[in-house]
Amino acid sequence: MMKPQKYYIETYGCQMNEADSEIVAGMLERATYQATREPEEADIILVNTCSVRQGADNRALSRLSQFKSLKKNNPNLLLGMIGCVAQRDRGKIIEERPFIDFVLGPDAYRRIPEIVANKKRQVIDVQLSRTEVYDGLMPFRNSVVNAWISIMRGCNKFCSYCIVPYTRGRERSRSVASIVEEINAAIAEGYQEITLLGQNVNSYRYNDIRFHDLLKIIAEIKGVRRIRFTSPHPEDVNTEMLEVMRDYDNICKHIHLPLQSGSTKVLADMNRSYSKERYLEFVDNIRHILPGCGITTDIIVGFPGETEADFQETLCVMDKVVFDNAYMFKYSPRPYTAAAKMKDDVPEAEKAERLNQVIAKQKIHTKQRNRSLIGTVQSVLIDGHSKKNPNEKIGRTDSNKLVILKEDHADIGDFIDILITGTAGVSLFGKINKP
Ligand code: 5AD
Ligand code: SF4
């Protein structure tokens, strides 16, 4: 019998890329390929790339160059670059790195089984679609508790710094029927948590069904213990959505609300469509309808033209909101975007200094928010082992905080009430609550 062929996938960037890699893995598994964690063993290596900032971009390219040497021992090895950098750089990639065999953009993955079966080389497919392209394909999931479900793709917002509309194309939403079918299949396989994904998840619209209608439909599916979603655009976080979240216990009370900047002037230059004041109103609305809801954010420092006074406005919004957590970035010019034509005039040292300041502030706020939970009982879904100590289990609260359980009396997949006893960094410690 022939030895089964093995595939290895390495994924960079956002959760959408993680979910796409699971869809690709599903196709390869159905074509009888086997997953491996060792690139040295693989017959097919795929690198799913991210172009949102220069850092991830560079890392993926250097990994691909490392994999080149594996071709010496295995001349049949196929090396594919997929994802957003593939979409952006297209033919140039193979011109500059002829050892890469195929380049596929995010809407071209259905071609993978055919390419690998026929050992095709020099394939470039970066056609973007106006409709959902992966309907009906069941992913091969990596997690045991959480199932990613992509409900929409693409973005029409064109924030001036962001490359996503160019690499992922226009917004399109998947049919309700196919979303429900995939969720039912995930529940039948034992998944308890569903995370809905989309570049602008709450811009979902399929015929008359809007995001809050879809949330309601999913919350009523039997066996769905928890629903999360990411990433929403603040402009689409409306009262209807918040009310559905309030009315269903199985919709997690956590909203990722990307601020980007606290300066109304910078926000206008970023084409973000809201002012500082309006952002604070969004937060008030969330806190009013969903008291205790976790709010996290994304912040960019050093956008073109950001003055010290603009930056102070960002710090001021952080102080007003006290986010539970934040992803913070230095502005990085991206090709094709409107901001790339503006002068990148904040010096690198200043960007680094501003980044340090937001990180330091966020640390204090995270601590403050986490400390306020000491002594409370949180419902936690156990989803893995602690990396530092395999005897400790980890899980997440409803508001998406990581909890480390010191004792070992819980199994992965258990839903338990945990008494929060302490905090460290972004995590909480706790013990099983015995009333
Ligand atoms: N530079 C820095 N950060 C960026 N992001 C997106 N584009 C850029 C860029 N050009 C950040 C935003 C976004 C997150 C996913 O990545 O904060 O919300
Ligand atoms: Fe990028 Fe803005 Fe679209 Fe988010 S909403 S993907 S930041 S263009």
Coordinates of N, CA and C in Angstrom, one line a residue, residues 75-265:
P75 N 12.0 16.1 -3.4 CA 11.8 16.9 -4.6 C 10.3 17.0 -5.0
N76 N 9.5 16.0 -4.4 CA 8.1 16.1 -4.7 C 7.3 17.0 -3.9
L77 N 8.0 17.6 -2.9 CA 7.3 18.5 -2.0 C 6.7 19.7 -2.7
L78 N 5.4 19.9 -2.4 CA 4.7 21.1 -3.0 C 4.6 22.2 -2.0
L79 N 5.0 23.4 -2.3 CA 5.0 24.5 -1.4 C 4.0 25.5 -1.9
G80 N 3.0 25.8 -1.1 CA 2.0 26.8 -1.6 C 1.8 27.9 -0.7
M81 N 1.7 29.1 -1.3 CA 1.5 30.3 -0.5 C 0.0 30.7 -0.7
I82 N -0.7 30.8 0.4 CA -2.1 31.2 0.3 C -2.4 32.4 1.2
G83 N -3.6 32.9 1.1 CA -4.0 34.0 2.0 C -3.8 35.4 1.4
C84 N -3.7 36.4 2.3 CA -3.8 37.8 1.8 C -2.5 38.3 1.1
V85 N -1.3 37.8 1.5 CA -0.1 38.3 0.8 C -0.1 37.7 -0.6
A86 N -0.6 36.4 -0.7 CA -0.7 35.8 -2.0 C -1.6 36.6 -2.9
Q87 N -2.7 37.0 -2.3 CA -3.7 37.8 -3.1 C -3.0 39.1 -3.6
R88 N -2.3 39.7 -2.7 CA -1.7 41.1 -3.0 C -0.5 41.0 -4.0
D89 N 0.4 40.0 -3.8 CA 1.6 40.0 -4.6 C 1.6 39.1 -5.8
R90 N 0.6 38.2 -5.9 CA 0.3 37.4 -7.1 C 1.5 36.8 -7.8
G91 N 1.6 37.1 -9.1 CA 2.7 36.5 -9.9 C 4.1 36.8 -9.5
K92 N 4.2 38.0 -8.9 CA 5.5 38.5 -8.4 C 6.1 37.5 -7.4
I93 N 5.3 36.8 -6.7 CA 5.8 35.9 -5.7 C 6.6 34.8 -6.3
I94 N 6.0 34.2 -7.4 CA 6.7 33.1 -8.1 C 7.9 33.6 -8.9
E95 N 7.8 34.8 -9.4 CA 8.9 35.4 -10.1 C 10.1 35.5 -9.2
E96 N 9.8 36.0 -8.0 CA 10.9 36.3 -7.0 C 11.4 35.0 -6.3
R97 N 10.4 34.1 -6.1 CA 10.8 32.9 -5.3 C 10.2 31.7 -6.1
P98 N 11.0 31.3 -7.1 CA 10.5 30.2 -8.0 C 10.3 28.9 -7.3
F99 N 10.8 28.7 -6.1 CA 10.6 27.5 -5.4 C 9.2 27.3 -4.9
I100 N 8.4 28.4 -4.9 CA 7.0 28.4 -4.4 C 6.2 27.8 -5.6
D101 N 5.4 26.8 -5.4 CA 4.7 26.1 -6.5 C 3.4 26.7 -6.8
F102 N 2.6 27.2 -5.8 CA 1.4 27.8 -6.2 C 1.0 28.9 -5.2
V103 N 0.2 29.9 -5.8 CA -0.1 31.1 -5.1 C -1.6 31.2 -5.2
L104 N -2.3 31.1 -4.1 CA -3.8 31.2 -4.1 C -4.3 32.2 -3.2
G105 N -5.2 33.1 -3.7 CA -5.9 34.1 -2.9 C -7.0 33.5 -2.1
P106 N -7.6 34.2 -1.1 CA -8.5 33.7 -0.2 C -9.8 33.1 -0.8
D107 N -10.1 33.4 -2.1 CA -11.3 32.8 -2.6 C -11.0 31.7 -3.6
A108 N -9.8 31.2 -3.6 CA -9.4 30.2 -4.6 C -9.1 28.8 -4.0
Y109 N -9.4 28.6 -2.7 CA -8.9 27.4 -2.1 C -9.6 26.1 -2.6
R110 N -10.8 26.3 -3.2 CA -11.4 25.0 -3.8 C -10.5 24.3 -4.8
R111 N -9.5 25.1 -5.3 CA -8.7 24.4 -6.3 C -7.6 23.6 -5.7
I112 N -7.4 23.6 -4.4 CA -6.3 23.0 -3.8 C -6.3 21.4 -4.0
P113 N -7.4 20.7 -3.8 CA -7.3 19.3 -4.0 C -6.8 18.9 -5.5
E114 N -7.3 19.7 -6.4 CA -7.0 19.4 -7.8 C -5.5 19.7 -8.1
I115 N -5.0 20.8 -7.5 CA -3.6 21.1 -7.7 C -2.7 20.1 -7.0
V116 N -3.0 19.7 -5.8 CA -2.1 18.7 -5.2 C -2.2 17.3 -5.8
A117 N -3.4 17.0 -6.2 CA -3.5 15.6 -6.8 C -2.7 15.5 -8.1
N118 N -2.7 16.6 -8.9 CA -2.0 16.6 -10.2 C -0.6 17.1 -10.1
K119 N -0.1 17.4 -8.8 CA 1.2 17.9 -8.6 C 1.5 19.1 -9.5
K120 N 0.5 20.0 -9.6 CA 0.6 21.1 -10.5 C 1.6 22.2 -9.9
R121 N 2.4 22.8 -10.7 CA 3.3 23.8 -10.2 C 3.0 25.1 -11.0
Q122 N 3.5 26.2 -10.5 CA 3.4 27.5 -11.2 C 1.9 27.9 -11.4
V123 N 1.1 27.6 -10.4 CA -0.4 28.0 -10.5 C -0.5 29.3 -9.7
I124 N -1.2 30.2 -10.3 CA -1.5 31.5 -9.6 C -3.0 31.7 -9.8
D125 N -3.8 31.8 -8.7 CA -5.2 32.1 -8.8 C -5.6 33.0 -7.7
V126 N -5.9 34.3 -8.2 CA -6.2 35.3 -7.2 C -7.6 35.9 -7.5
Q127 N -8.4 35.2 -8.2 CA -9.7 35.7 -8.5 C -10.5 35.8 -7.2
L128 N -11.1 37.1 -7.0 CA -11.9 37.3 -5.8 C -13.4 37.1 -6.3
S129 N -14.2 36.6 -5.3 CA -15.6 36.3 -5.7 C -16.5 37.4 -5.1
R130 N -17.7 37.5 -5.8 CA -18.7 38.4 -5.2 C -19.7 37.6 -4.4
T131 N -19.5 36.3 -4.4 CA -20.5 35.4 -3.6 C -19.6 34.6 -2.7
E132 N -20.3 33.9 -1.7 CA -19.6 33.0 -0.8 C -19.1 31.8 -1.6
V133 N -17.9 31.4 -1.3 CA -17.3 30.4 -2.1 C -17.1 29.1 -1.4
Y134 N -17.3 29.1 -0.1 CA -17.0 27.8 0.6 C -18.2 27.2 1.3
D135 N -19.4 27.6 0.8 CA -20.6 27.0 1.3 C -20.6 25.5 1.2
G136 N -21.0 24.8 2.2 CA -21.1 23.3 2.2 C -19.8 22.6 2.4
L137 N -18.7 23.3 2.6 CA -17.5 22.6 2.8 C -17.3 22.5 4.4
M138 N -17.1 21.2 4.8 CA -17.0 21.1 6.3 C -15.5 21.2 6.7
P139 N -15.2 22.1 7.6 CA -13.8 22.2 8.0 C -13.2 21.1 8.9
F140 N -11.9 20.9 8.9 CA -11.3 20.0 9.8 C -10.8 20.8 11.0
R141 N -11.5 20.7 12.1 CA -11.2 21.7 13.2 C -10.1 21.4 14.1
N142 N -9.4 22.4 14.5 CA -8.2 22.3 15.4 C -8.6 22.2 16.9
S143 N -9.6 23.0 17.2 CA -10.0 23.1 18.6 C -10.9 22.0 19.0
V144 N -11.0 21.7 20.3 CA -12.0 20.7 20.7 C -13.3 21.3 21.2
V145 N -13.3 22.6 21.5 CA -14.4 23.2 22.2 C -15.1 24.2 21.3
N146 N -14.2 25.0 20.6 CA -14.7 26.1 19.8 C -14.8 25.8 18.3
A147 N -15.9 26.1 17.7 CA -16.0 25.9 16.2 C -16.1 27.3 15.6
W148 N -15.1 27.7 14.7 CA -15.2 28.9 14.0 C -16.2 28.7 12.9
I149 N -17.1 29.7 12.7 CA -18.0 29.7 11.6 C -17.9 31.0 10.8
S150 N -17.5 31.0 9.6 CA -17.4 32.2 8.8 C -18.8 32.5 8.3
I151 N -19.3 33.7 8.6 CA -20.7 34.0 8.2 C -20.7 35.1 7.1
M152 N -19.6 35.9 7.0 CA -19.5 36.8 5.9 C -18.0 37.0 5.6
R153 N -17.7 37.5 4.4 CA -16.4 37.8 4.0 C -16.3 39.1 3.4
G154 N -15.1 39.7 3.4 CA -14.8 41.0 2.7 C -15.2 42.2 3.5
C155 N -14.9 43.3 3.0 CA -15.2 44.6 3.7 C -15.4 45.7 2.7
N156 N -16.4 46.5 3.0 CA -16.7 47.7 2.1 C -16.4 49.0 2.8
K157 N -15.8 48.9 3.9 CA -15.6 50.2 4.7 C -14.4 51.0 4.3
F158 N -13.4 50.4 3.7 CA -12.2 51.1 3.2 C -11.7 52.1 4.3
C159 N -11.3 51.6 5.5 CA -10.6 52.5 6.4 C -9.3 52.8 5.7
S160 N -8.7 54.0 5.8 CA -7.7 54.4 4.9 C -6.4 53.7 5.1
Y161 N -6.2 53.0 6.3 CA -4.9 52.3 6.6 C -5.0 50.9 6.2
C162 N -6.1 50.4 5.8 CA -6.4 48.9 5.9 C -6.3 48.3 4.5
I163 N -5.6 47.2 4.4 CA -5.5 46.5 3.1 C -6.6 45.5 2.9
V164 N -7.3 45.2 3.9 CA -8.3 44.1 3.8 C -9.3 44.2 2.6
P165 N -9.9 45.4 2.3 CA -10.8 45.4 1.2 C -10.1 45.0 -0.1
Y166 N -8.8 45.2 -0.2 CA -8.0 44.9 -1.4 C -7.7 43.4 -1.5
T167 N -7.5 42.8 -0.3 CA -7.1 41.3 -0.3 C -8.2 40.4 -0.1
R168 N -9.3 40.9 0.4 CA -10.5 40.0 0.7 C -11.7 40.4 -0.1
G169 N -11.6 41.5 -0.8 CA -12.7 41.9 -1.7 C -13.9 42.4 -1.0
R170 N -15.1 42.5 -1.7 CA -16.3 43.1 -1.2 C -17.0 42.2 -0.2
E171 N -17.9 42.9 0.6 CA -18.7 42.1 1.6 C -19.7 41.2 0.9
R172 N -19.7 40.0 1.4 CA -20.8 39.0 1.0 C -21.1 38.1 2.1
S173 N -22.4 37.8 2.3 CA -22.8 37.1 3.4 C -23.3 35.7 3.0
R174 N -23.1 34.7 3.9 CA -23.5 33.4 3.6 C -24.9 33.1 3.9
S175 N -25.6 32.2 3.2 CA -27.0 31.9 3.5 C -27.2 31.4 4.9
V176 N -28.3 31.8 5.5 CA -28.7 31.3 6.8 C -28.7 29.8 6.9
A177 N -29.3 29.2 5.8 CA -29.4 27.7 5.8 C -28.0 27.1 5.9
S178 N -27.0 27.6 5.2 CA -25.8 26.9 5.2 C -25.0 27.1 6.5
I179 N -25.2 28.3 7.1 CA -24.6 28.6 8.5 C -25.2 27.6 9.5
V180 N -26.6 27.5 9.5 CA -27.2 26.7 10.5 C -26.8 25.2 10.3
E181 N -26.7 24.8 9.0 CA -26.2 23.4 8.7 C -24.9 23.2 9.3
E182 N -24.0 24.1 9.1 CA -22.6 23.9 9.6 C -22.6 23.9 11.2
I183 N -23.4 24.8 11.8 CA -23.5 24.8 13.2 C -24.0 23.5 13.8
N184 N -25.1 23.0 13.1 CA -25.7 21.7 13.6 C -24.6 20.6 13.5
A185 N -23.8 20.6 12.4 CA -22.8 19.5 12.3 C -21.8 19.7 13.4
A186 N -21.4 20.9 13.7 CA -20.4 21.2 14.7 C -20.9 20.7 16.1
I187 N -22.2 21.0 16.4 CA -22.8 20.5 17.6 C -22.8 19.0 17.7
A188 N -23.2 18.4 16.6 CA -23.2 16.9 16.6 C -21.8 16.3 16.8
E189 N -20.8 17.1 16.4 CA -19.4 16.6 16.7 C -18.9 16.9 18.1
G190 N -19.8 17.6 18.9 CA -19.4 17.9 20.3 C -18.9 19.3 20.6
Y191 N -18.9 20.2 19.6 CA -18.5 21.5 19.8 C -19.5 22.3 20.6
Q192 N -19.1 23.0 21.6 CA -20.1 23.7 22.5 C -20.1 25.2 22.2
E193 N -19.0 25.7 21.7 CA -18.9 27.1 21.5 C -18.8 27.4 20.0
I194 N -19.5 28.4 19.6 CA -19.5 28.8 18.2 C -19.0 30.2 18.1
T195 N -18.0 30.4 17.3 CA -17.5 31.8 17.1 C -17.8 32.2 15.7
L196 N -18.7 33.2 15.5 CA -19.0 33.7 14.2 C -18.0 34.7 13.7
L197 N -17.5 34.5 12.5 CA -16.4 35.3 12.0 C -16.8 36.1 10.8
G198 N -16.2 37.2 10.6 CA -16.3 38.0 9.4 C -15.5 39.3 9.6
Q199 N -15.0 39.8 8.5 CA -14.1 41.0 8.6 C -14.9 42.2 9.2
N200 N -16.2 42.1 9.0 CA -17.2 43.1 9.5 C -18.4 42.3 9.9
V201 N -18.2 41.5 11.0 CA -19.2 40.4 11.2 C -20.6 41.0 11.4
N202 N -20.8 42.1 12.0 CA -22.1 42.6 12.2 C -22.7 43.4 11.0
S203 N -21.9 43.4 9.9 CA -22.5 44.0 8.6 C -23.3 42.8 7.9
Y204 N -23.3 41.7 8.6 CA -24.0 40.5 7.9 C -25.4 40.9 7.4
R205 N -25.7 40.5 6.2 CA -27.0 40.7 5.7 C -27.3 39.7 4.6
Y206 N -28.3 38.8 4.8 CA -28.7 37.9 3.8 C -30.2 38.0 3.5
N207 N -30.6 38.5 2.4 CA -31.9 38.9 2.1 C -32.4 39.9 3.2
D208 N -33.4 39.5 3.9 CA -33.8 40.5 5.0 C -33.2 40.2 6.3
I209 N -32.4 39.2 6.4 CA -31.9 38.8 7.7 C -30.6 39.6 8.0
R210 N -30.7 40.3 9.1 CA -29.5 41.1 9.5 C -28.8 40.4 10.7
F211 N -27.7 41.0 11.1 CA -26.8 40.3 12.1 C -27.6 39.9 13.3
H212 N -28.4 40.8 13.9 CA -29.1 40.5 15.1 C -30.2 39.4 14.9
D213 N -30.7 39.3 13.7 CA -31.7 38.3 13.4 C -31.0 36.9 13.4
L214 N -29.8 36.9 12.8 CA -29.0 35.7 12.7 C -28.6 35.2 14.1
L215 N -28.1 36.2 14.9 CA -27.7 35.8 16.3 C -28.9 35.1 17.0
K216 N -30.1 35.6 16.9 CA -31.2 35.1 17.5 C -31.5 33.6 17.0
I217 N -31.4 33.5 15.7 CA -31.6 32.1 15.1 C -30.6 31.1 15.7
I218 N -29.4 31.6 15.8 CA -28.3 30.7 16.2 C -28.5 30.4 17.7
A219 N -28.8 31.4 18.5 CA -29.0 31.2 19.9 C -30.1 30.2 20.3
E220 N -31.0 30.0 19.4 CA -32.1 29.1 19.6 C -31.8 27.7 19.1
I221 N -30.6 27.5 18.5 CA -30.3 26.1 18.1 C -30.0 25.3 19.3
K222 N -30.5 24.1 19.4 CA -30.3 23.3 20.6 C -28.9 22.8 20.6
G223 N -28.3 22.9 21.8 CA -26.9 22.4 22.0 C -25.9 23.5 21.8
V224 N -26.3 24.7 21.4 CA -25.3 25.8 21.3 C -25.1 26.4 22.7
R225 N -24.0 26.1 23.4 CA -23.9 26.6 24.8 C -23.4 28.0 24.8
R226 N -22.5 28.3 23.8 CA -21.9 29.7 23.8 C -21.8 30.2 22.4
I227 N -22.1 31.5 22.2 CA -21.8 32.1 20.9 C -20.9 33.3 21.1
R228 N -19.9 33.4 20.3 CA -19.1 34.6 20.3 C -19.1 35.1 18.9
F229 N -18.6 36.3 18.6 CA -18.4 36.8 17.3 C -17.3 37.8 17.2
T230 N -16.7 37.9 16.1 CA -15.6 38.9 15.9 C -15.3 39.1 14.4
S231 N -15.0 40.3 14.0 CA -14.9 41.5 14.7 C -16.0 42.4 14.2
P232 N -16.7 43.1 15.1 CA -17.7 44.0 14.7 C -17.1 45.4 14.4
H233 N -17.8 46.2 13.6 CA -17.5 47.6 13.4 C -18.3 48.4 14.3
P234 N -17.7 49.4 15.1 CA -18.5 50.1 16.0 C -19.8 50.7 15.5
E235 N -19.8 51.1 14.2 CA -20.9 51.8 13.6 C -22.1 50.8 13.5
D236 N -21.9 49.5 13.4 CA -22.9 48.5 13.3 C -23.3 47.9 14.6
V237 N -22.7 48.4 15.7 CA -23.1 47.8 17.0 C -24.4 48.6 17.5
N238 N -25.5 48.1 17.0 CA -26.8 48.8 17.3 C -27.5 48.3 18.5
T239 N -28.6 49.0 18.9 CA -29.4 48.6 20.0 C -30.0 47.2 19.8
E240 N -30.5 47.0 18.6 CA -31.1 45.7 18.3 C -30.2 44.5 18.7
M241 N -28.9 44.7 18.2 CA -27.9 43.6 18.5 C -27.7 43.5 20.0
L242 N -27.6 44.6 20.7 CA -27.3 44.5 22.1 C -28.5 43.9 22.9
E243 N -29.7 44.2 22.4 CA -30.9 43.6 23.1 C -31.0 42.1 22.9
V244 N -30.6 41.6 21.7 CA -30.6 40.2 21.4 C -29.5 39.5 22.4
M245 N -28.3 40.2 22.5 CA -27.3 39.7 23.4 C -27.8 39.6 24.8
R246 N -28.5 40.6 25.2 CA -29.1 40.7 26.6 C -30.1 39.5 26.8
D247 N -30.9 39.2 25.8 CA -32.0 38.3 25.9 C -31.6 36.8 25.9
Y248 N -30.4 36.5 25.4 CA -30.0 35.1 25.4 C -28.8 34.9 26.2
D249 N -28.9 33.9 27.2 CA -27.8 33.6 28.1 C -26.6 33.0 27.3
N250 N -26.9 32.4 26.2 CA -25.8 31.7 25.5 C -25.0 32.6 24.6
I251 N -25.4 33.9 24.5 CA -24.6 34.8 23.7 C -23.6 35.5 24.7
C252 N -22.3 35.3 24.5 CA -21.3 35.8 25.4 C -21.3 37.3 25.5
K253 N -21.1 37.8 26.7 CA -21.2 39.3 26.9 C -19.8 39.8 26.7
H254 N -19.4 39.9 25.5 CA -18.1 40.4 25.1 C -18.2 41.1 23.8
I255 N -17.7 42.3 23.7 CA -17.7 43.0 22.3 C -16.3 43.5 22.1
H256 N -15.8 43.2 20.9 CA -14.5 43.8 20.5 C -14.9 45.0 19.7
L257 N -14.5 46.2 20.2 CA -15.0 47.4 19.6 C -13.8 48.3 19.2
P258 N -13.3 48.0 18.0 CA -12.0 48.7 17.6 C -12.1 50.2 17.6
L259 N -11.3 50.8 18.4 CA -11.3 52.3 18.5 C -10.4 52.9 17.4
Q260 N -9.3 52.4 17.3 CA -8.2 52.8 16.4 C -7.5 54.1 16.8
S261 N -8.3 55.2 17.0 CA -7.8 56.4 17.6 C -8.8 57.1 18.4
G262 N -8.4 57.9 19.3 CA -9.3 58.7 20.1 C -9.5 60.1 19.6
S263 N -8.8 60.5 18.5 CA -8.8 61.8 18.0 C -9.8 61.9 16.8
T264 N -10.8 62.7 16.9 CA -11.8 62.8 15.9 C -11.2 63.2 14.5
K265 N -10.1 64.0 14.6 CA -9.4 64.4 13.3 C -8.8 63.2 12.7

